[in-house]
Amino acid sequence: MPHRLRPVGREFASVAPVRLVFEREISAAPPAVFDALARDVTGWTAWFRVVTLARPLDGGAGREIRLVGAARFRETILTAEDPEVYAYRVDVTNVPGARAMAEEWRLGPAGTGTRVRWTMAVDGVTPFRLAMKAARPGLAAGFRDAMTSLDRRLAG
């Protein structure tokens, strides 16, 4: 059943009780990566395998995201600083036990490519927090696959 989460700001990515941080370098330049993250929301389904639906809402101020396994999220964009930071919080989800969630994508130059840093910040009941920590290896693998796929997509 969908439930509303506690609204959090951009700082939540730094102070959340559970922070999962993943980093990878890809060959695409930061502006191209930023465009794929922030401007081509529907394109997420082409490179992030677990995303089954991604669409902008409210004139681009929000997003609707669905994942493999039926997780759903309605999000608000917190910041879109081209080409460095893209962050959003989850306002409504059907994920049980979640109380607050936000994600931040930080992009920085790495030679001619980009260092992509993805932070998933969450709070929730104890079983939810423990499940998120236990999910770290799977999330890391999904992130690596997504970055490889995104890099191929941007090169082609």
XYZ file of N, CA, C and O in Angstrom:
624
model
N 0.839 -1.177 0.000
C 0.000 0.000 0.000
C 0.887 1.244 0.000
O 1.824 1.331 0.792
N 0.633 2.190 -0.878
C 1.451 3.408 -0.924
C 1.332 4.207 0.371
O 0.257 4.294 0.964
N 2.452 4.753 0.795
C 2.446 5.618 1.972
C 3.394 6.798 1.759
O 4.368 6.707 1.009
N 3.055 7.893 2.416
C 3.827 9.134 2.298
C 5.032 9.055 3.238
O 4.905 8.632 4.383
N 6.189 9.473 2.705
C 7.402 9.505 3.507
C 7.627 10.905 4.074
O 7.053 11.879 3.592
N 8.504 10.981 5.064
C 8.879 12.268 5.655
C 9.640 13.074 4.606
O 10.579 12.558 3.993
N 9.239 14.319 4.371
C 9.980 15.120 3.393
C 11.364 15.472 3.936
O 11.498 15.850 5.098
N 12.366 15.293 3.112
C 13.746 15.613 3.492
C 14.337 16.534 2.438
O 13.869 16.583 1.305
N 15.369 17.242 2.834
C 16.066 18.135 1.917
C 17.329 17.498 1.382
O 17.650 16.337 1.669
N 18.038 18.288 0.647
C 19.254 17.823 -0.012
C 20.308 17.318 0.976
O 21.075 16.406 0.683
N 20.328 17.886 2.169
C 21.324 17.506 3.173
C 21.148 16.072 3.657
O 22.075 15.478 4.216
N 19.981 15.490 3.438
C 19.708 14.131 3.906
C 20.714 13.133 3.339
O 21.065 12.156 4.010
N 21.205 13.380 2.140
C 22.195 12.479 1.525
C 23.480 12.406 2.352
O 24.230 11.444 2.243
N 23.713 13.401 3.198
C 24.924 13.424 4.035
C 24.678 12.944 5.457
O 25.628 12.581 6.149
N 23.424 12.960 5.913
C 23.157 12.698 7.326
C 22.196 11.540 7.589
O 21.902 11.254 8.750
N 21.721 10.886 6.573
C 20.741 9.805 6.748
C 21.312 8.682 7.609
O 22.520 8.421 7.578
N 20.463 7.988 8.348
C 20.940 6.865 9.156
C 21.597 5.761 8.330
O 22.516 5.105 8.799
N 21.121 5.552 7.114
C 21.750 4.577 6.217
C 22.099 5.303 4.930
O 21.239 5.901 4.287
N 23.382 5.263 4.586
C 23.870 5.869 3.352
C 24.638 4.812 2.584
O 25.602 4.245 3.087
N 24.186 4.541 1.382
C 24.867 3.588 0.514
C 25.465 4.399 -0.622
O 24.736 5.066 -1.365
N 26.791 4.370 -0.743
C 27.491 5.210 -1.711
C 28.252 4.320 -2.681
O 28.990 3.422 -2.258
N 28.055 4.596 -3.970
C 28.688 3.821 -5.032
C 29.351 4.789 -5.997
O 28.797 5.853 -6.284
N 30.512 4.404 -6.505
C 31.249 5.292 -7.403
C 31.835 4.506 -8.558
O 32.275 3.372 -8.382
N 31.849 5.148 -9.717
C 32.397 4.498 -10.914
C 32.801 5.574 -11.911
O 32.137 6.598 -12.027
N 33.868 5.317 -12.652
C 34.276 6.217 -13.730
C 33.787 5.657 -15.052
O 33.873 4.448 -15.298
N 33.242 6.557 -15.886
C 32.817 6.180 -17.226
C 33.436 7.154 -18.217
O 33.902 8.232 -17.843
N 33.457 6.781 -19.482
C 34.154 7.589 -20.482
C 33.354 8.785 -20.982
O 33.922 9.729 -21.517
N 32.036 8.786 -20.804
C 31.217 9.916 -21.258
C 31.523 11.157 -20.423
O 31.833 11.067 -19.236
N 31.416 12.313 -21.046
C 31.689 13.588 -20.378
C 30.549 13.956 -19.425
O 29.395 13.575 -19.646
N 30.847 14.723 -18.360
C 29.814 15.088 -17.383
C 28.538 15.694 -17.976
O 27.438 15.305 -17.542
N 28.598 16.603 -18.961
C 27.329 17.137 -19.477
C 26.425 16.067 -20.091
O 25.199 16.108 -19.919
N 27.005 15.097 -20.770
C 26.205 14.023 -21.370
C 25.593 13.136 -20.293
O 24.429 12.720 -20.401
N 26.348 12.856 -19.248
C 25.838 12.034 -18.153
C 24.721 12.781 -17.426
O 23.663 12.219 -17.127
N 24.933 14.061 -17.169
C 23.900 14.868 -16.513
C 22.612 14.870 -17.330
O 21.519 14.705 -16.783
N 22.736 15.058 -18.633
C 21.547 15.048 -19.498
C 20.796 13.727 -19.380
O 19.566 13.709 -19.314
N 21.526 12.611 -19.358
C 20.884 11.295 -19.255
C 20.167 11.134 -17.919
O 19.088 10.536 -17.856
N 20.735 11.677 -16.859
C 20.124 11.570 -15.539
C 18.937 12.512 -15.380
O 17.855 12.099 -14.957
N 19.145 13.768 -15.697
C 18.180 14.808 -15.343
C 17.199 15.186 -16.445
O 16.068 15.550 -16.159
N 17.620 15.127 -17.688
C 16.764 15.608 -18.771
C 16.054 14.486 -19.522
O 14.955 14.687 -20.022
N 16.675 13.316 -19.597
C 16.086 12.194 -20.322
C 15.554 11.151 -19.330
O 16.000 10.006 -19.301
N 14.606 11.569 -18.513
C 14.084 10.696 -17.454
C 13.536 9.393 -18.029
O 13.808 8.315 -17.507
N 12.792 9.463 -19.114
C 12.218 8.238 -19.680
C 13.298 7.282 -20.185
O 13.071 6.078 -20.259
N 14.472 7.809 -20.504
C 15.575 6.988 -20.990
C 16.183 6.076 -19.938
O 16.928 5.144 -20.278
N 15.877 6.296 -18.653
C 16.444 5.456 -17.601
C 16.142 3.977 -17.832
O 16.950 3.117 -17.498
N 14.996 3.665 -18.412
C 14.633 2.260 -18.634
C 15.561 1.582 -19.638
O 15.675 0.357 -19.640
N 16.250 2.363 -20.456
C 17.152 1.803 -21.466
C 18.520 1.455 -20.898
O 19.242 0.650 -21.492
N 18.893 2.047 -19.776
C 20.240 1.785 -19.264
C 20.283 1.308 -17.804
O 21.281 0.758 -17.371
N 19.225 1.505 -17.045
C 19.196 1.031 -15.650
C 18.200 -0.119 -15.597
O 16.998 0.087 -15.520
N 18.717 -1.331 -15.695
C 17.915 -2.532 -15.902
C 16.772 -2.702 -14.906
O 15.722 -3.220 -15.263
N 16.940 -2.302 -13.655
C 15.889 -2.502 -12.659
C 14.745 -1.497 -12.800
O 13.687 -1.682 -12.204
N 14.944 -0.439 -13.587
C 13.900 0.584 -13.772
C 12.990 0.144 -14.921
O 13.434 0.021 -16.061
N 11.720 -0.087 -14.593
C 10.765 -0.539 -15.615
C 9.901 0.602 -16.147
O 9.320 0.482 -17.213
N 9.801 1.687 -15.398
C 9.075 2.869 -15.845
C 9.722 4.090 -15.214
O 10.035 4.075 -14.022
N 9.941 5.102 -16.011
C 10.464 6.374 -15.508
C 9.805 7.475 -16.327
O 9.890 7.456 -17.556
N 9.129 8.369 -15.640
C 8.522 9.469 -16.378
C 8.508 10.718 -15.521
O 8.335 10.648 -14.295
N 8.716 11.854 -16.182
C 8.676 13.128 -15.442
C 7.235 13.467 -15.047
O 6.286 13.088 -15.734
N 7.106 14.169 -13.942
C 5.817 14.645 -13.458
C 5.914 16.136 -13.148
O 7.010 16.655 -12.925
N 4.781 16.772 -13.094
C 4.709 18.164 -12.658
C 5.663 19.069 -13.425
O 6.402 19.861 -12.831
N 5.679 18.925 -14.749
C 6.532 19.767 -15.579
C 8.016 19.575 -15.339
O 8.813 20.474 -15.565
N 8.386 18.386 -14.876
C 9.797 18.085 -14.618
C 10.215 18.294 -13.175
O 11.358 18.014 -12.815
N 9.320 18.755 -12.315
C 9.656 18.971 -10.901
C 9.642 17.669 -10.109
O 10.132 17.615 -8.985
N 9.083 16.610 -10.709
C 9.021 15.327 -10.031
C 9.173 14.187 -11.018
O 9.322 14.396 -12.225
N 9.144 12.971 -10.489
C 9.275 11.771 -11.317
C 8.415 10.664 -10.739
O 8.184 10.611 -9.535
N 7.996 9.767 -11.610
C 7.400 8.502 -11.195
C 8.359 7.419 -11.644
O 8.770 7.387 -12.806
N 8.716 6.532 -10.719
C 9.657 5.456 -11.000
C 9.042 4.137 -10.542
O 8.468 4.058 -9.457
N 9.180 3.117 -11.379
C 8.797 1.753 -11.005
C 10.001 0.857 -11.242
O 10.704 1.004 -12.244
N 10.187 -0.072 -10.332
C 11.314 -0.999 -10.408
C 10.837 -2.427 -10.594
O 9.700 -2.765 -10.263
N 11.729 -3.273 -11.094
C 11.475 -4.711 -11.140
C 11.101 -5.139 -9.719
O 11.719 -4.699 -8.753
N 10.090 -5.976 -9.608
C 9.648 -6.397 -8.285
C 8.507 -5.556 -7.746
O 8.093 -5.729 -6.609
N 8.033 -4.597 -8.506
C 6.831 -3.813 -8.201
C 7.023 -2.640 -7.251
O 6.044 -2.025 -6.833
N 8.253 -2.293 -6.889
C 8.454 -1.088 -6.061
C 8.105 0.141 -6.890
O 8.460 0.240 -8.064
N 7.401 1.076 -6.261
C 6.979 2.310 -6.937
C 7.369 3.513 -6.097
O 7.304 3.459 -4.870
N 7.721 4.577 -6.802
C 8.153 5.793 -6.128
C 7.599 7.021 -6.843
O 7.644 7.092 -8.068
N 7.126 7.972 -6.072
C 6.803 9.299 -6.591
C 7.812 10.231 -5.930
O 7.916 10.262 -4.696
N 8.556 10.958 -6.756
C 9.704 11.711 -6.261
C 9.586 13.196 -6.583
O 8.911 13.576 -7.542
N 10.284 13.991 -5.790
C 10.432 15.425 -6.032
C 11.905 15.707 -6.283
O 12.763 15.266 -5.508
N 12.193 16.433 -7.345
C 13.576 16.825 -7.638
C 14.002 17.870 -6.612
O 13.330 18.888 -6.435
N 15.117 17.628 -5.950
C 15.647 18.565 -4.956
C 16.620 19.554 -5.573
O 16.661 20.716 -5.189
N 17.422 19.067 -6.506
C 18.370 19.947 -7.185
C 18.790 19.328 -8.511
O 18.855 18.111 -8.633
N 19.052 20.200 -9.460
C 19.575 19.781 -10.763
C 20.575 20.852 -11.187
O 20.227 21.804 -11.872
N 21.801 20.709 -10.707
C 22.870 21.665 -10.993
C 23.735 21.099 -12.116
O 24.622 20.286 -11.877
N 23.455 21.533 -13.313
C 24.135 21.053 -14.519
C 25.593 21.506 -14.522
O 25.848 22.689 -14.372
N 26.558 20.639 -14.711
C 26.532 19.186 -14.867
C 27.048 18.444 -13.643
O 27.681 17.416 -13.776
N 26.774 18.955 -12.436
C 27.442 18.407 -11.257
C 26.591 17.571 -10.316
O 27.072 16.582 -9.769
N 25.338 17.964 -10.079
C 24.538 17.293 -9.057
C 23.093 17.153 -9.518
O 22.499 18.107 -10.028
N 22.545 15.969 -9.303
C 21.132 15.706 -9.541
C 20.639 14.934 -8.327
O 21.207 13.887 -7.978
N 19.640 15.459 -7.637
C 19.152 14.813 -6.416
C 17.640 14.897 -6.336
O 17.026 15.855 -6.819
N 17.060 13.880 -5.711
C 15.612 13.819 -5.545
C 15.292 13.062 -4.275
O 16.101 12.298 -3.761
N 14.083 13.315 -3.758
C 13.609 12.582 -2.588
C 12.365 11.800 -2.981
O 11.663 12.158 -3.930
N 12.095 10.760 -2.244
C 10.892 9.977 -2.451
C 9.810 10.549 -1.535
O 10.022 10.696 -0.335
N 8.676 10.878 -2.131
C 7.546 11.402 -1.363
C 6.544 10.308 -1.017
O 5.984 10.301 0.077
N 6.306 9.403 -1.961
C 5.336 8.324 -1.768
C 5.940 7.046 -2.337
O 6.524 7.056 -3.420
N 5.787 5.948 -1.595
C 6.270 4.646 -2.067
C 5.394 3.534 -1.518
O 4.677 3.726 -0.532
N 5.488 2.384 -2.145
C 4.814 1.193 -1.633
C 5.803 0.270 -0.905
O 5.454 -0.834 -0.515
N 7.039 0.719 -0.717
C 8.062 -0.067 -0.025
C 7.777 -0.021 1.475
O 7.811 1.063 2.081
N 7.499 -1.163 2.098
C 7.155 -1.168 3.521
C 8.349 -0.816 4.404
O 9.480 -1.205 4.123
N 8.071 -0.075 5.447
C 9.096 0.245 6.436
C 9.900 1.491 6.160
O 10.610 1.980 7.035
N 9.812 2.037 4.961
C 10.556 3.260 4.629
C 9.902 4.456 5.302
O 8.672 4.570 5.320
N 10.731 5.345 5.840
C 10.232 6.587 6.443
C 10.720 7.813 5.690
O 10.039 8.823 5.652
N 11.923 7.728 5.114
C 12.495 8.833 4.332
C 13.518 8.247 3.375
O 14.264 7.340 3.743
N 13.534 8.763 2.138
C 14.493 8.288 1.139
C 14.867 9.452 0.223
O 14.010 10.261 -0.139
N 16.132 9.488 -0.141
C 16.606 10.456 -1.134
C 17.804 9.838 -1.844
O 18.475 8.943 -1.301
N 18.049 10.313 -3.054
C 19.213 9.871 -3.813
C 19.912 11.099 -4.377
O 19.260 12.077 -4.748
N 21.221 11.011 -4.431
C 22.023 12.098 -4.986
C 23.030 11.507 -5.968
O 23.692 10.513 -5.661
N 23.101 12.111 -7.142
C 24.086 11.749 -8.164
C 25.049 12.918 -8.283
O 24.643 14.022 -8.630
N 26.323 12.677 -7.971
C 27.356 13.706 -8.106
C 28.256 13.322 -9.266
O 28.711 12.177 -9.348
N 28.521 14.275 -10.123
C 29.345 14.040 -11.310
C 30.561 14.945 -11.254
O 30.449 16.133 -10.951
N 31.711 14.371 -11.570
C 32.938 15.154 -11.615
C 33.806 14.676 -12.754
O 33.708 13.527 -13.187
N 34.655 15.569 -13.249
C 35.537 15.168 -14.342
C 36.526 14.089 -13.893
O 36.995 14.092 -12.770
N 36.787 13.166 -14.805
C 37.788 12.115 -14.605
C 38.500 11.970 -15.946
O 38.056 11.216 -16.802
N 39.536 12.754 -16.150
C 40.171 12.810 -17.468
C 39.181 13.420 -18.442
O 38.634 14.487 -18.191
N 38.889 12.711 -19.525
C 37.881 13.198 -20.476
C 36.509 12.625 -20.157
O 35.531 12.933 -20.838
N 36.423 11.782 -19.122
C 35.170 11.146 -18.747
C 34.583 11.733 -17.480
O 34.810 12.897 -17.144
N 33.838 10.892 -16.763
C 33.100 11.333 -15.585
C 33.243 10.341 -14.447
O 33.155 9.137 -14.653
N 33.444 10.865 -13.249
C 33.355 10.059 -12.040
C 31.918 10.234 -11.543
O 31.490 11.347 -11.223
N 31.165 9.150 -11.502
C 29.765 9.170 -11.080
C 29.698 8.627 -9.659
O 30.180 7.524 -9.388
N 29.111 9.414 -8.763
C 28.942 8.981 -7.374
C 27.453 9.018 -7.043
O 26.834 10.077 -7.085
N 26.898 7.855 -6.726
C 25.480 7.720 -6.415
C 25.329 7.421 -4.931
O 25.898 6.459 -4.420
N 24.583 8.267 -4.240
C 24.310 8.058 -2.825
C 22.830 7.781 -2.654
O 21.987 8.572 -3.080
N 22.519 6.654 -2.036
C 21.159 6.322 -1.662
C 21.085 6.521 -0.151
O 21.818 5.870 0.600
N 20.229 7.445 0.277
C 20.103 7.790 1.691
C 18.707 7.394 2.160
O 17.720 7.771 1.536
N 18.646 6.625 3.253
C 17.349 6.118 3.705
C 17.226 6.148 5.224
O 18.211 6.119 5.946
N 15.975 6.185 5.655
C 15.624 5.988 7.056
C 14.343 5.168 7.069
O 13.553 5.214 6.119
N 14.166 4.413 8.118
C 12.971 3.597 8.228
C 13.003 2.781 9.497
O 13.893 2.943 10.339
N 12.053 1.891 9.606
C 12.021 1.001 10.762
C 13.272 0.116 10.717
O 13.890 -0.055 9.665
N 13.626 -0.446 11.855
C 14.868 -1.227 11.950
C 14.972 -2.327 10.895
O 16.019 -2.432 10.232
N 13.949 -3.140 10.667
C 14.090 -4.181 9.635
C 14.364 -3.595 8.238
O 15.120 -4.172 7.462
N 13.762 -2.460 7.919
C 14.006 -1.814 6.628
C 15.461 -1.350 6.527
O 16.124 -1.589 5.521
N 15.963 -0.711 7.577
C 17.362 -0.243 7.554
C 18.319 -1.421 7.400
O 19.275 -1.357 6.632
N 18.054 -2.510 8.115
C 18.907 -3.697 8.007
C 18.831 -4.302 6.610
O 19.848 -4.729 6.054
N 17.632 -4.335 6.038
C 17.466 -4.874 4.677
C 18.220 -4.023 3.662
O 18.835 -4.562 2.734
N 18.200 -2.715 3.820
C 18.926 -1.838 2.895
C 20.434 -2.082 3.001
O 21.127 -2.144 1.982
N 20.938 -2.223 4.197
C 22.374 -2.512 4.368
C 22.725 -3.858 3.732
O 23.759 -3.994 3.091
N 21.853 -4.846 3.918
C 22.098 -6.172 3.343
C 22.019 -6.144 1.821
O 22.632 -6.978 1.146
N 21.284 -5.189 1.275
C 21.129 -5.081 -0.181
C 22.316 -4.409 -0.865
O 22.375 -4.369 -2.096
N 23.282 -3.922 -0.089
C 24.425 -3.188 -0.660
C 25.113 -3.929 -1.811
O 25.323 -3.350 -2.869
N 25.462 -5.218 -1.675
C 26.136 -5.895 -2.795
C 25.298 -5.933 -4.078
O 25.812 -5.713 -5.171
N 24.009 -6.189 -3.941
C 23.140 -6.216 -5.115
C 22.988 -4.837 -5.738
O 22.993 -4.694 -6.971
N 22.872 -3.819 -4.906
C 22.787 -2.444 -5.407
C 24.090 -2.041 -6.094
O 24.067 -1.372 -7.130
N 25.207 -2.453 -5.526
C 26.508 -2.148 -6.142
C 26.608 -2.784 -7.520
O 27.051 -2.138 -8.481
N 26.191 -4.032 -7.635
C 26.236 -4.714 -8.936
C 25.291 -4.038 -9.927
O 25.640 -3.843 -11.095
N 24.105 -3.668 -9.480
C 23.158 -2.973 -10.349
C 23.691 -1.632 -10.819
O 23.515 -1.249 -11.983
N 24.359 -0.916 -9.931
C 24.963 0.373 -10.288
C 26.066 0.184 -11.322
O 26.128 0.900 -12.317
N 26.943 -0.804 -11.095
C 28.018 -1.069 -12.064
C 27.436 -1.388 -13.439
O 27.887 -0.853 -14.452
N 26.435 -2.252 -13.474
C 25.798 -2.611 -14.749
C 25.166 -1.388 -15.408
O 25.278 -1.198 -16.617
N 24.487 -0.578 -14.605
C 23.828 0.609 -15.147
C 24.845 1.584 -15.727
O 24.636 2.155 -16.806
N 25.962 1.772 -15.042
C 26.970 2.715 -15.539
C 27.621 2.201 -16.819
O 27.891 2.970 -17.747
N 27.852 0.890 -16.889
C 28.393 0.306 -18.116
C 27.418 0.504 -19.267
O 27.801 0.911 -20.371
N 26.152 0.245 -19.008
C 25.118 0.402 -20.027
C 24.944 1.863 -20.439
O 24.811 2.173 -21.629
N 24.954 2.764 -19.466
C 24.827 4.186 -19.775
C 26.012 4.654 -20.609
O 25.840 5.392 -21.587
N 27.196 4.220 -20.249
C 28.394 4.623 -21.006
C 28.298 4.151 -22.462
O 28.593 4.913 -23.388
N 27.865 2.911 -22.656
C 27.679 2.403 -24.031
C 26.632 3.221 -24.780
O 26.810 3.554 -25.946
N 25.555 3.507 -24.112
C 24.458 4.278 -24.730
C 24.947 5.667 -25.151
O 24.613 6.151 -26.236
N 25.726 6.312 -24.299
C 26.187 7.671 -24.608
C 27.285 7.666 -25.661
O 27.453 8.656 -26.380
N 28.019 6.559 -25.790
C 29.072 6.460 -26.808
C 28.470 6.220 -28.190
O 29.076 6.541 -29.206
N 27.296 5.599 -28.233
C 26.695 5.209 -29.508
C 25.836 6.250 -30.045
O 25.539 6.598 -31.067
